[in-house]
Coordinates of C-alpha atoms and ligand atoms in Angstrom, one line a residue:
X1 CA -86.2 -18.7 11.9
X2 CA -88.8 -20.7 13.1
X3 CA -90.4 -20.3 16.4
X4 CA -92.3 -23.4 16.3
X5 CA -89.0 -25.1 16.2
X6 CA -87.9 -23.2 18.8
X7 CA -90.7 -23.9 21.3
X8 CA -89.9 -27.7 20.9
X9 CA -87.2 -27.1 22.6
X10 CA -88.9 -24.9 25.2
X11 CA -86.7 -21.5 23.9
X12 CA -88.9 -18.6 24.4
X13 CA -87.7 -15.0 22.8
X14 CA -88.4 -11.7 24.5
X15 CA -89.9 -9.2 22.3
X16 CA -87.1 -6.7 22.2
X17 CA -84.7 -9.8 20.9
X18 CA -87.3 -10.5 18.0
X19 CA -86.7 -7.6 16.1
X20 CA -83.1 -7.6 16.4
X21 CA -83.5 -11.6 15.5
X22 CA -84.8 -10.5 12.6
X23 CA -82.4 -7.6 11.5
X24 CA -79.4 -9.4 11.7
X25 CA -81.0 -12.5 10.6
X26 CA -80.0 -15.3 13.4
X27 CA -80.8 -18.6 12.8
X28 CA -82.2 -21.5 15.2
X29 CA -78.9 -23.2 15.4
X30 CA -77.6 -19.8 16.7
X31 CA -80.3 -19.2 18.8
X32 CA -79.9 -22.7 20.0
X33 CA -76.1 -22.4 20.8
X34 CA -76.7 -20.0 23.6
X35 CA -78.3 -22.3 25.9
X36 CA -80.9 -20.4 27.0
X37 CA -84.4 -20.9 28.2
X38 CA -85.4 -17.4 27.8
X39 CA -83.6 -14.8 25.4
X40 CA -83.6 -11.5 25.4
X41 CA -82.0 -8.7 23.1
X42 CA -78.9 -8.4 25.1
X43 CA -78.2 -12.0 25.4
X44 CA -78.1 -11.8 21.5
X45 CA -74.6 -9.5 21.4
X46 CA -72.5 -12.8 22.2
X47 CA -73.5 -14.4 18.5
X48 CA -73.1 -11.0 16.7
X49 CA -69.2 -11.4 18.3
X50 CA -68.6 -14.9 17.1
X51 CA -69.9 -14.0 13.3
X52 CA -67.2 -11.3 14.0
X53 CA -64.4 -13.5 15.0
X54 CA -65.2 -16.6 12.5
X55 CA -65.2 -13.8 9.9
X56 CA -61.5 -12.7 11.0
X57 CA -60.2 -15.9 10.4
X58 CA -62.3 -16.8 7.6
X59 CA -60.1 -14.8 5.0
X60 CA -56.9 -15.9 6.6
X61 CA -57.6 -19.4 6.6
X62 CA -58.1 -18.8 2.5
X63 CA -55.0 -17.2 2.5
X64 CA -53.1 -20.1 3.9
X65 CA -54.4 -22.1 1.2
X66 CA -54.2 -19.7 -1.7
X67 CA -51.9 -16.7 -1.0
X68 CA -49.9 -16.5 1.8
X69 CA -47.1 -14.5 0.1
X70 CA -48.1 -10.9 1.3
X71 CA -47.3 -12.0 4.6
X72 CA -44.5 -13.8 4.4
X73 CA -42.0 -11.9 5.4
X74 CA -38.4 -14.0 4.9
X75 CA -35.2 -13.5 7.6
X76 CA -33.3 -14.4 3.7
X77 CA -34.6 -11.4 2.5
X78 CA -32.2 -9.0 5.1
X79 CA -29.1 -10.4 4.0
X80 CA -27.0 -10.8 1.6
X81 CA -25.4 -13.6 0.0
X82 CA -22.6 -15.0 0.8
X83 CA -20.1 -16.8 -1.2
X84 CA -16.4 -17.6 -2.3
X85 CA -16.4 -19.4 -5.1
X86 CA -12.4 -20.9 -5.4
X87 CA -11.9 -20.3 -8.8
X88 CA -8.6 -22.1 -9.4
X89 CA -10.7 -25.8 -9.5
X90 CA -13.5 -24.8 -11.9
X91 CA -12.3 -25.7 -15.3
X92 CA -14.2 -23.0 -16.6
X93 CA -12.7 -21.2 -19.1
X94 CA -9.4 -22.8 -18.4
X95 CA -9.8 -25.8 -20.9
X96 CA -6.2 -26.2 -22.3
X97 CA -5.9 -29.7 -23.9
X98 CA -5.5 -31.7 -26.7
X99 CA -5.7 -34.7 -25.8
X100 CA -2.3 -35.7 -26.7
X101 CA 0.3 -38.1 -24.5
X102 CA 2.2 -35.2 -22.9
X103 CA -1.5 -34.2 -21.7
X104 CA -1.9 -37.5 -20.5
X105 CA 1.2 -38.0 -18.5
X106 CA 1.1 -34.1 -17.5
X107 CA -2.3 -35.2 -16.2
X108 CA -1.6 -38.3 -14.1
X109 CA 1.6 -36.2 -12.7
X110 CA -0.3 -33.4 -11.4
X111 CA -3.1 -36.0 -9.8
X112 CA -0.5 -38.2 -7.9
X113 CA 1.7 -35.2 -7.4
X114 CA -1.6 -33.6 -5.3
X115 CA -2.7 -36.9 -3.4
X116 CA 0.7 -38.0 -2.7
X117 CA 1.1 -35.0 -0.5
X118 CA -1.9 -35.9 1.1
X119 CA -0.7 -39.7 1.9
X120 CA 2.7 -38.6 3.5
X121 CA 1.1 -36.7 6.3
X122 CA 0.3 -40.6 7.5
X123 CA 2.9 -42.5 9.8
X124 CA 6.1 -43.2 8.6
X125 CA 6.4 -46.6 10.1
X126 CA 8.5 -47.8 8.1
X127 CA 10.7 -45.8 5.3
X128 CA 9.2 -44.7 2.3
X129 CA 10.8 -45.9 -0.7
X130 CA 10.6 -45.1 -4.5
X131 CA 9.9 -47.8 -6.9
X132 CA 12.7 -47.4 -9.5
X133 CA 15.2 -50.2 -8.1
X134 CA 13.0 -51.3 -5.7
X135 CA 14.5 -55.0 -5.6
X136 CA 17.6 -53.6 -4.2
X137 CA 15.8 -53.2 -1.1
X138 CA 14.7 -56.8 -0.6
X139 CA 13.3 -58.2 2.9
X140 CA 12.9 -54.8 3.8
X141 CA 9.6 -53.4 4.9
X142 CA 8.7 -50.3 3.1
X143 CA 5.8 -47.8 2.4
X144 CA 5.2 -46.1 -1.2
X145 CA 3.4 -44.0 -2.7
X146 CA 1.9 -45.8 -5.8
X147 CA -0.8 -45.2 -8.4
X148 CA -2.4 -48.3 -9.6
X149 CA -2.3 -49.2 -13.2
X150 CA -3.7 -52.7 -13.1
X151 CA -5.7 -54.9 -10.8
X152 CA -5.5 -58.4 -11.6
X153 CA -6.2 -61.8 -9.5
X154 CA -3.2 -64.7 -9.6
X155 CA -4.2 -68.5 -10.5
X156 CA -3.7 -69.0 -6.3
X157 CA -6.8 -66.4 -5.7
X158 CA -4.2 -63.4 -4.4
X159 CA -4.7 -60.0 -5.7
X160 CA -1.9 -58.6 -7.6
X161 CA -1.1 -54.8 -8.8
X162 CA 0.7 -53.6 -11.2
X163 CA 1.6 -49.5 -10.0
X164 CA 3.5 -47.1 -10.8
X165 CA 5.3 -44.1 -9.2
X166 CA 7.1 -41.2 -10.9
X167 CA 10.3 -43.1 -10.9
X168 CA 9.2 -46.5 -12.0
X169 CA 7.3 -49.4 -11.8
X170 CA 6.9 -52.7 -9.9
X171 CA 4.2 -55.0 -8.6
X172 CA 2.6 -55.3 -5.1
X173 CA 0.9 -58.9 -4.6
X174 CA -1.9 -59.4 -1.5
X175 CA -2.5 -62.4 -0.5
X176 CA -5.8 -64.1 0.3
X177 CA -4.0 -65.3 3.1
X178 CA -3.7 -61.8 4.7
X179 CA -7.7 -61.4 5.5
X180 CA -7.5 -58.0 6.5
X181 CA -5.2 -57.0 4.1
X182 CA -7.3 -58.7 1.2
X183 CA -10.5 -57.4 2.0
X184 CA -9.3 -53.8 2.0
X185 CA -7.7 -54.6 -1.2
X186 CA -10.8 -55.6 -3.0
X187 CA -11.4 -51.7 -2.9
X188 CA -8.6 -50.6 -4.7
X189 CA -10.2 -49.1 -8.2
X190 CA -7.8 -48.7 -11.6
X191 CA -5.8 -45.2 -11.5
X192 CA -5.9 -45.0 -7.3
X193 CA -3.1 -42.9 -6.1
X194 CA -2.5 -45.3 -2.3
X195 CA 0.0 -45.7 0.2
X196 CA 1.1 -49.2 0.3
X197 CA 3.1 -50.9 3.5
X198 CA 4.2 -54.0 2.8
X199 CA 7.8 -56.3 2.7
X200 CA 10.0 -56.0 -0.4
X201 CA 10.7 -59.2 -2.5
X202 CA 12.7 -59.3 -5.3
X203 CA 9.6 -58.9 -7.9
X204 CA 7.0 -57.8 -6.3
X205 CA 5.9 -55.6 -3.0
X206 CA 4.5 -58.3 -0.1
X207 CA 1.3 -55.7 1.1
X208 CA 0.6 -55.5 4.6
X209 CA -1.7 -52.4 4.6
X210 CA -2.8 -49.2 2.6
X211 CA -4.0 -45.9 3.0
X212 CA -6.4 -44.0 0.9
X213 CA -5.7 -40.2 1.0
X214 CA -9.0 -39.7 2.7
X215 CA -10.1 -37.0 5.1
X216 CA -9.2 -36.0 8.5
X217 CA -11.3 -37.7 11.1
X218 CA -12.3 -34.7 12.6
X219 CA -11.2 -31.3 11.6
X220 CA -11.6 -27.4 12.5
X221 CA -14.3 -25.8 11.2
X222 CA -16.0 -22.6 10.8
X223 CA -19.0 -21.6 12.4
X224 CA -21.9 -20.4 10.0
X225 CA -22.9 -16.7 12.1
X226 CA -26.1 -16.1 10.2
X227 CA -29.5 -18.6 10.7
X228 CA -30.0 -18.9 6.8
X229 CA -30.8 -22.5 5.2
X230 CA -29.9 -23.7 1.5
X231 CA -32.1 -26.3 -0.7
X232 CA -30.6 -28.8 -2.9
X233 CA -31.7 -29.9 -6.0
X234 CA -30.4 -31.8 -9.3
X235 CA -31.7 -34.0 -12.5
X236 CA -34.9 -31.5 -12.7
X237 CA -35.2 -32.8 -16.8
X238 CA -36.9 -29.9 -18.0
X239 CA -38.3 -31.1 -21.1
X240 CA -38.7 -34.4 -20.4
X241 CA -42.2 -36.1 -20.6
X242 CA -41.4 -37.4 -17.0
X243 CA -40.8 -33.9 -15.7
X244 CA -42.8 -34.1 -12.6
X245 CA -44.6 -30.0 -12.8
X246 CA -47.4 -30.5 -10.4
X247 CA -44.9 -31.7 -7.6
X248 CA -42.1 -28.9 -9.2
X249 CA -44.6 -26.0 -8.7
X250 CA -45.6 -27.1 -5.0
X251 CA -41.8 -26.6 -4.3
X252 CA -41.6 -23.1 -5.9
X253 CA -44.9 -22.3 -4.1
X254 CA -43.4 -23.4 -1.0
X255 CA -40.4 -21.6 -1.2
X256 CA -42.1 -18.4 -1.8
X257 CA -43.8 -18.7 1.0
X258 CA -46.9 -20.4 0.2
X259 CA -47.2 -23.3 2.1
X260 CA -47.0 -25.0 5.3
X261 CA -43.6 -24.0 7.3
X262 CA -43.1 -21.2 6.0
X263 CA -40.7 -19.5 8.8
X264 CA -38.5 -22.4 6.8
X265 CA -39.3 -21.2 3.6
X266 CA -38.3 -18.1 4.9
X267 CA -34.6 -19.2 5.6
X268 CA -33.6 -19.9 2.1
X269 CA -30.9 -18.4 0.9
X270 CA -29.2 -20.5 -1.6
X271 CA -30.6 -22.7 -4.3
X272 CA -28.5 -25.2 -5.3
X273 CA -28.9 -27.5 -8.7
X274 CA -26.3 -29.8 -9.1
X275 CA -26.9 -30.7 -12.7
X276 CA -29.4 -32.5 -15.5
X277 CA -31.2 -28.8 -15.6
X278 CA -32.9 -30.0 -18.9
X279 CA -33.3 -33.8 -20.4
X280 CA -31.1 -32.5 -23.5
X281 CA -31.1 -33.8 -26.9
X282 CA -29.9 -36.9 -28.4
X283 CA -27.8 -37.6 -25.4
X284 CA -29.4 -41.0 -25.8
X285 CA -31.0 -43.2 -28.7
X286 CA -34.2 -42.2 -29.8
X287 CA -34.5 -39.6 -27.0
X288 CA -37.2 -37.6 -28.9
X289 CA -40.2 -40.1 -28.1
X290 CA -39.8 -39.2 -24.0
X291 CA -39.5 -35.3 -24.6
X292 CA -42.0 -32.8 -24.9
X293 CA -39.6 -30.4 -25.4
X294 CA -37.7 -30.5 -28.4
X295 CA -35.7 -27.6 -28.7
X296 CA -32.7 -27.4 -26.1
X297 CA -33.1 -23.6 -25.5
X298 CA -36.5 -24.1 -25.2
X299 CA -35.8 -26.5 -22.7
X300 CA -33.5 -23.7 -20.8
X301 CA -36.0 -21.5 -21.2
X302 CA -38.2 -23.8 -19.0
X303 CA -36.0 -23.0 -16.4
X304 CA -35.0 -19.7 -16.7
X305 CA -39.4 -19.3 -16.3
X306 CA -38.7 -21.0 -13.0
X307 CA -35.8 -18.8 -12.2
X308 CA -37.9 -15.9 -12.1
X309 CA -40.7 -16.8 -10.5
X310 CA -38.2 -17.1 -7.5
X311 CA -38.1 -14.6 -5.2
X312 CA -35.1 -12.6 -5.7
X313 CA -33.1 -12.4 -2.7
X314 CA -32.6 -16.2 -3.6
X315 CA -29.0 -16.8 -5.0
X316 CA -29.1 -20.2 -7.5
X317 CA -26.3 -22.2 -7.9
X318 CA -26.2 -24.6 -10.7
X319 CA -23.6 -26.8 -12.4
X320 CA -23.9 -29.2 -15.1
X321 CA -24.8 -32.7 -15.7
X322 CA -24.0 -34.9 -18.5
X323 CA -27.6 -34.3 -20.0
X324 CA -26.7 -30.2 -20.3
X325 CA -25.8 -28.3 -23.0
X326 CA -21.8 -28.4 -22.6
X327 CA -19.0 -31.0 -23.4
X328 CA -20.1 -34.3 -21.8
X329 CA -16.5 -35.0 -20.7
X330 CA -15.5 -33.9 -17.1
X331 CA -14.5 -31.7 -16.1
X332 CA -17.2 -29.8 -17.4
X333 CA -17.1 -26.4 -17.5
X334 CA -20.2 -24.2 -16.8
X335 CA -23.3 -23.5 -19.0
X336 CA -22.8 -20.2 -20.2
X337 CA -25.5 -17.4 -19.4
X338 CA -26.8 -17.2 -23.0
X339 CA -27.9 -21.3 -22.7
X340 CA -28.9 -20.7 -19.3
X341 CA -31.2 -17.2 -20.5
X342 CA -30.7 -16.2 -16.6
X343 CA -29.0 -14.8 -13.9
X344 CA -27.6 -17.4 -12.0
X345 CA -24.1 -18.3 -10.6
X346 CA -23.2 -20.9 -13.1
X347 CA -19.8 -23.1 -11.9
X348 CA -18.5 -26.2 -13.9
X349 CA -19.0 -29.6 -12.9
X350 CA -17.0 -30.4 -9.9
X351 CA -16.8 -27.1 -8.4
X352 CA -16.2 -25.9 -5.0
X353 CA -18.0 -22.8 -2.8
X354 CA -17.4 -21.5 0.4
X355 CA -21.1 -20.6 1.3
X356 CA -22.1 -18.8 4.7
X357 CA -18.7 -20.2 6.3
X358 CA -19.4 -23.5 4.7
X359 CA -17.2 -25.2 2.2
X360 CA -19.4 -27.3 -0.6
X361 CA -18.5 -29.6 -3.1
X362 CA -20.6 -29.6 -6.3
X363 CA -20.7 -32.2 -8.9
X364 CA -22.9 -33.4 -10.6
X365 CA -22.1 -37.1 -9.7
X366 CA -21.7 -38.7 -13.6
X367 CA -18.7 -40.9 -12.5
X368 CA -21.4 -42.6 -9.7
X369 CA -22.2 -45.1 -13.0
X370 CA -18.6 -46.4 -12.7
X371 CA -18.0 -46.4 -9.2
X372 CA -21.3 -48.9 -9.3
X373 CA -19.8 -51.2 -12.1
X374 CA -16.2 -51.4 -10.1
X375 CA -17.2 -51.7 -6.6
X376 CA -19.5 -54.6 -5.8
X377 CA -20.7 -53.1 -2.3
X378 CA -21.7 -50.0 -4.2
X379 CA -25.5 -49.8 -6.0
X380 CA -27.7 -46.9 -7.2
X381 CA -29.8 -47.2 -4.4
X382 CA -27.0 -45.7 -2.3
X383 CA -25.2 -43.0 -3.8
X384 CA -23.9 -41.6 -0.5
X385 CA -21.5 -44.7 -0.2
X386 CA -20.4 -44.1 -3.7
X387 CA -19.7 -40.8 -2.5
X388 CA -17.9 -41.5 0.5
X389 CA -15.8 -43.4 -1.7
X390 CA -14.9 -40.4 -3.5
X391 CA -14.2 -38.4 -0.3
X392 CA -11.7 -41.8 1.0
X393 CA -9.5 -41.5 -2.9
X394 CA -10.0 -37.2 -2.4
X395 CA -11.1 -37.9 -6.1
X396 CA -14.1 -38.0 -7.9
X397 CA -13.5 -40.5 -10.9
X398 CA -10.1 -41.6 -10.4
X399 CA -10.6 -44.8 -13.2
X400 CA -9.6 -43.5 -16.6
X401 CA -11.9 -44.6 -18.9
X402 CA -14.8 -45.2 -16.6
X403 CA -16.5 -42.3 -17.9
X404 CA -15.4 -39.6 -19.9
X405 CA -12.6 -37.9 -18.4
X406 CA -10.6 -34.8 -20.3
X407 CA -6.6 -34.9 -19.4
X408 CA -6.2 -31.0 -18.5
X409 CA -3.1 -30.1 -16.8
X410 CA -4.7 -29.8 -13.0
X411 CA -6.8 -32.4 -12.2
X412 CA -10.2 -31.0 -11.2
X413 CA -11.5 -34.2 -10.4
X414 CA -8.9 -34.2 -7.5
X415 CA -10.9 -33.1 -3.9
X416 CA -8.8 -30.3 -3.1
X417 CA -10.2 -29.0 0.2
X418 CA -12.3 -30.9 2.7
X419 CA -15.7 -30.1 2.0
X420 CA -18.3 -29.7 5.0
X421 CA -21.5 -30.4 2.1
X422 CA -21.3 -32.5 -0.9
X423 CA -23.7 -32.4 -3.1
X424 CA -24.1 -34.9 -6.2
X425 CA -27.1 -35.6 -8.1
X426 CA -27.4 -38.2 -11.2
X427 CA -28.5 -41.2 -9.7
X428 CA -32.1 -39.8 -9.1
X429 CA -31.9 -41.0 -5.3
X430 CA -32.1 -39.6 -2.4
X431 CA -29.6 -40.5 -0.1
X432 CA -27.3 -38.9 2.7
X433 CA -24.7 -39.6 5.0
X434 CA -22.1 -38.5 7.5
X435 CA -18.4 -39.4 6.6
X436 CA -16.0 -38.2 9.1
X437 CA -16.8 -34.3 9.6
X438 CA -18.9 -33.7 5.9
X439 CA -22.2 -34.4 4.9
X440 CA -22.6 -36.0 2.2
X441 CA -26.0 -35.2 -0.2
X442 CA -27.4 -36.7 -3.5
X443 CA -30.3 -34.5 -4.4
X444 CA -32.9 -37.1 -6.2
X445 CA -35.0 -35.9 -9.2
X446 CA -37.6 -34.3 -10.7
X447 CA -38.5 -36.8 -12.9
X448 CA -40.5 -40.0 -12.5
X449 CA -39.5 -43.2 -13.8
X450 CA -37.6 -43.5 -17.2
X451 CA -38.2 -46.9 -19.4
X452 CA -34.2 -47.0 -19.0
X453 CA -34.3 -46.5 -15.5
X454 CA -37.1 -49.2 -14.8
X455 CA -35.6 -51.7 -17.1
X456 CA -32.4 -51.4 -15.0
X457 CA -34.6 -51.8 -11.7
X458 CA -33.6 -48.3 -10.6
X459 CA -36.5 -46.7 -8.2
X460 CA -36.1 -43.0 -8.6
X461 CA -36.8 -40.8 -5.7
X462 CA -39.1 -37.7 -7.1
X463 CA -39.7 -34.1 -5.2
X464 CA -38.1 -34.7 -2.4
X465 CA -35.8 -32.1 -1.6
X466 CA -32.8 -31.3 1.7
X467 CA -32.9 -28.5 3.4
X468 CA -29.4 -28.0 5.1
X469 CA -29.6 -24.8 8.1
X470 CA -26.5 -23.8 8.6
X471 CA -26.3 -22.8 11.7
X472 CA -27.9 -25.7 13.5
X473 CA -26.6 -27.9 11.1
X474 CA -29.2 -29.5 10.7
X475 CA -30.7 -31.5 7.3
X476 CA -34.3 -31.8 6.3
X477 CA -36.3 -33.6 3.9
X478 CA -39.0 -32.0 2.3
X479 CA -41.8 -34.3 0.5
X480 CA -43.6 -33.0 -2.6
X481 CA -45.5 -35.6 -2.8
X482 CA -47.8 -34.9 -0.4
Ligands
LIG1 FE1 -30.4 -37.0 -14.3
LIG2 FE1 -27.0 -37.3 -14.9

């Protein structure tokens, strides 16, 4: 301390404050703070209290940054999970085909049998009518039940279908004509199961309108009773070169509690990763120049590692995606626990999970590249509407051929029960959306760009991950980016 500094500013120090000035060694600046002409040794106590104080907060402040763990103290951790997986639509370990025709036609049956119960709950307005000796019924008006087996457009611009019911076939034309008719029409995707209205000619069906099996506007639903959140992910890549890890670790350090929100943090239950765990191997030409991983269980083993570093009252949910380690066809069933290297609930790709009185959807989204390339309003920078359109057919890849479908005897594509979440990854996009009474998710990525995916003028959306809280129904975003 220097007096001479102090006396410039006309401070002068009473001789029982300048051996306890001394002692505790106070500085000018503190000195200074008090604001005093004259200061004596009792005036002193008030800067021994702030050292006390700053030095209280001090270590906690560090904490925040570093190591907030020790007190975080998660409302997760008291209970206990809570889920009903419905067993009877996860292909796992139920896998019965081979591919021949009787599979085929066994497998169209079941999916028009299942969705045409579903379109006759709509208004009989007129009667319904089967298509075997349809003609007979000419300048009628009908509805029927019909799956489409071609979509083709007439010299004169009209659309016109061929379709098919169990009992026969016959052709439905719309004309260009009928606006509203048409423009509803340009929807219709190879293998949909619709209800058609429409006016009987002798060889074809005159459409007037359709129905898509589609949800119920609004429905019934039951009320999550505990405040507990889940976090969906997908396409994490493990492996790949374009693995994001810096971003990947703030999110594990975040959901163990150190972070910023961590009363947030502290709500997660459920982990949810709805395929692409790893990048894979050769699921693509010359694959090996973007991995850095080249072994596919050392790939899993990438993510067992993050697995465990999870707290463990968390309950992860994966399924697979069409980079994993099990048949690319769909359905696929799930990766088994030796692949995998830990505990997790593993489901096949689609699945379906009642979790914390909350029905989910999972799948991993593959037939999304299809959708896109038959529906011209669709693009990958809005997977929720290719979604939706899944949720409208109560099917997740109805075209045949689109992308790799397997002909088992129950179609598991088919969207048995209205979900209140869906969650799809593969398009590495964010995007979300309300239909009717669900709520639709697509997860994004972990990974950053791909030379495939810029090429195509895809913008990935990295590290950022929803939050869904049950109970307030509520959906976040969480940026680890930032
Ligand atoms: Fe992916
Ligand atoms: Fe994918």
């Amino acid at each position: 301390m220097s007096m001479e500094g102090l006396k410039k500013h006309g401070v002068r120090i009473a001789l029982d404050a300048e051996e306890f000035i001394g002692k505790h060694s106070i500085t000018e600046e503190e000195l200074l703070s008090l604001e005093k002409k004259f200061i004596s040794a009792e005036d002193l106590q008030p800067i021994l209290k702030k050292r006390e104080e700053e030095k209280e907060i001090k270590p906690e402040a560090t904490k925040a940054e570093v190591s907030l763990s020790p007190d975080f103290s998660p409302a997760a951790k008291e209970y206990s999970p809570e889920i009903k997986v419905r067993e009877s639509l996860d292909v796992t370990g139920k896998s019965r085909t081979e591919g021949g025709v009787n599979d085929f036609v066994d497998y169209f049956r079941n999916r028009y049998e299942r969705l045409s119960a579903l379109l006759r709950t709509y208004s009989g307005k007129y009667p319904e009518a089967d298509l075997e000796g349809i003609s007979r019924l000419a300048g009628q008006k009908i509805r029927a039940i019909v799956m489409v087996s071609e979509i083709r457009e007439t010299k004169k611009g009209n659309i016109l279908l061929q379709v098919e019911d169990l009992t026969g076939q016959f052709k439905v034309v719309i004309s260009q004509r009928d606006e509203q008719a048409f423009e509803k029409a340009r929807n219709i995707v190879n293998d949909d199961v619709i209800l058609i209205y429409g006016k009987v000619a002798q060889a074809f069906i005159i459409a007037e309108d359709f129905e898509w099996p589609d949800l119920r506007v609004t429905r019934e639903k039951k009320k999550p009773e505990r405040d507990l959140a889940a976090v969906y992910l997908s396409d994490l890549h493990f492996g790949s070169k374009q693995f994001l890890g810096d971003y990947f670790n703030r999110f594990t350090d975040w959901i163990a509690g150190k972070g910023e929100n961590t009363e947030l943090a502290g709500k997660v239950k459920y982990v949810f990763v709805a395929g692409d765990i790893v990048d894979g191997i050769g699921i693509y030409p010359n694959q090996e120049k973007d991995l850095d991983v080249l072994d596919i269980f050392k790939q899993y083993e990438l993510f067992s590692g993050f697995v465990q570093e999870l707290p463990d009252y968390l309950e992860v949910i994966v399924c697979p995606g069409n980079h994993d380690a099990v048949r690319r066809a769909e359905p696929m069933p799930a990766l088994p626990k030796d692949i995998l290297g830990c505990d997790v609930l593993s489901l096949g790709s689609p699945s379906t999970l009642c979790v914390e009185n909350t029905e989910h959807l999972l799948y991993h989204g593959t037939s999304s590249d299809s959708w896109i390339a038959s529906l011209s309003h669709l693009s990958y920078d809005h997977p929720e509407k290719v979604m939706a359109e899944c949720l409208k057919r109560r099917h997740l890849s109805p075209m045949f051929g689109g992308n790799a479908v397997v002909p088992e005897k129950l179609d598991y594509m088919v969207i048995e029960n209205e979900p209140d979440v869906v969650h799809f990854g593969h398009v590495h996009k964010n995007g979300y959306m309300r239909y009717r009474d669900s709520l639709i998710i697509n997860s994004g990525t972990f990974q950053d760009t791909t030379d495939f995916q810029q090429k195509q003028g895809h913008i990935p959306t990295p590290a950022k991950v929803p939050i869904y809280e049950f109970m307030q129904e509520r959906l976040r975003t969480l940026d680890f980016t930032r």
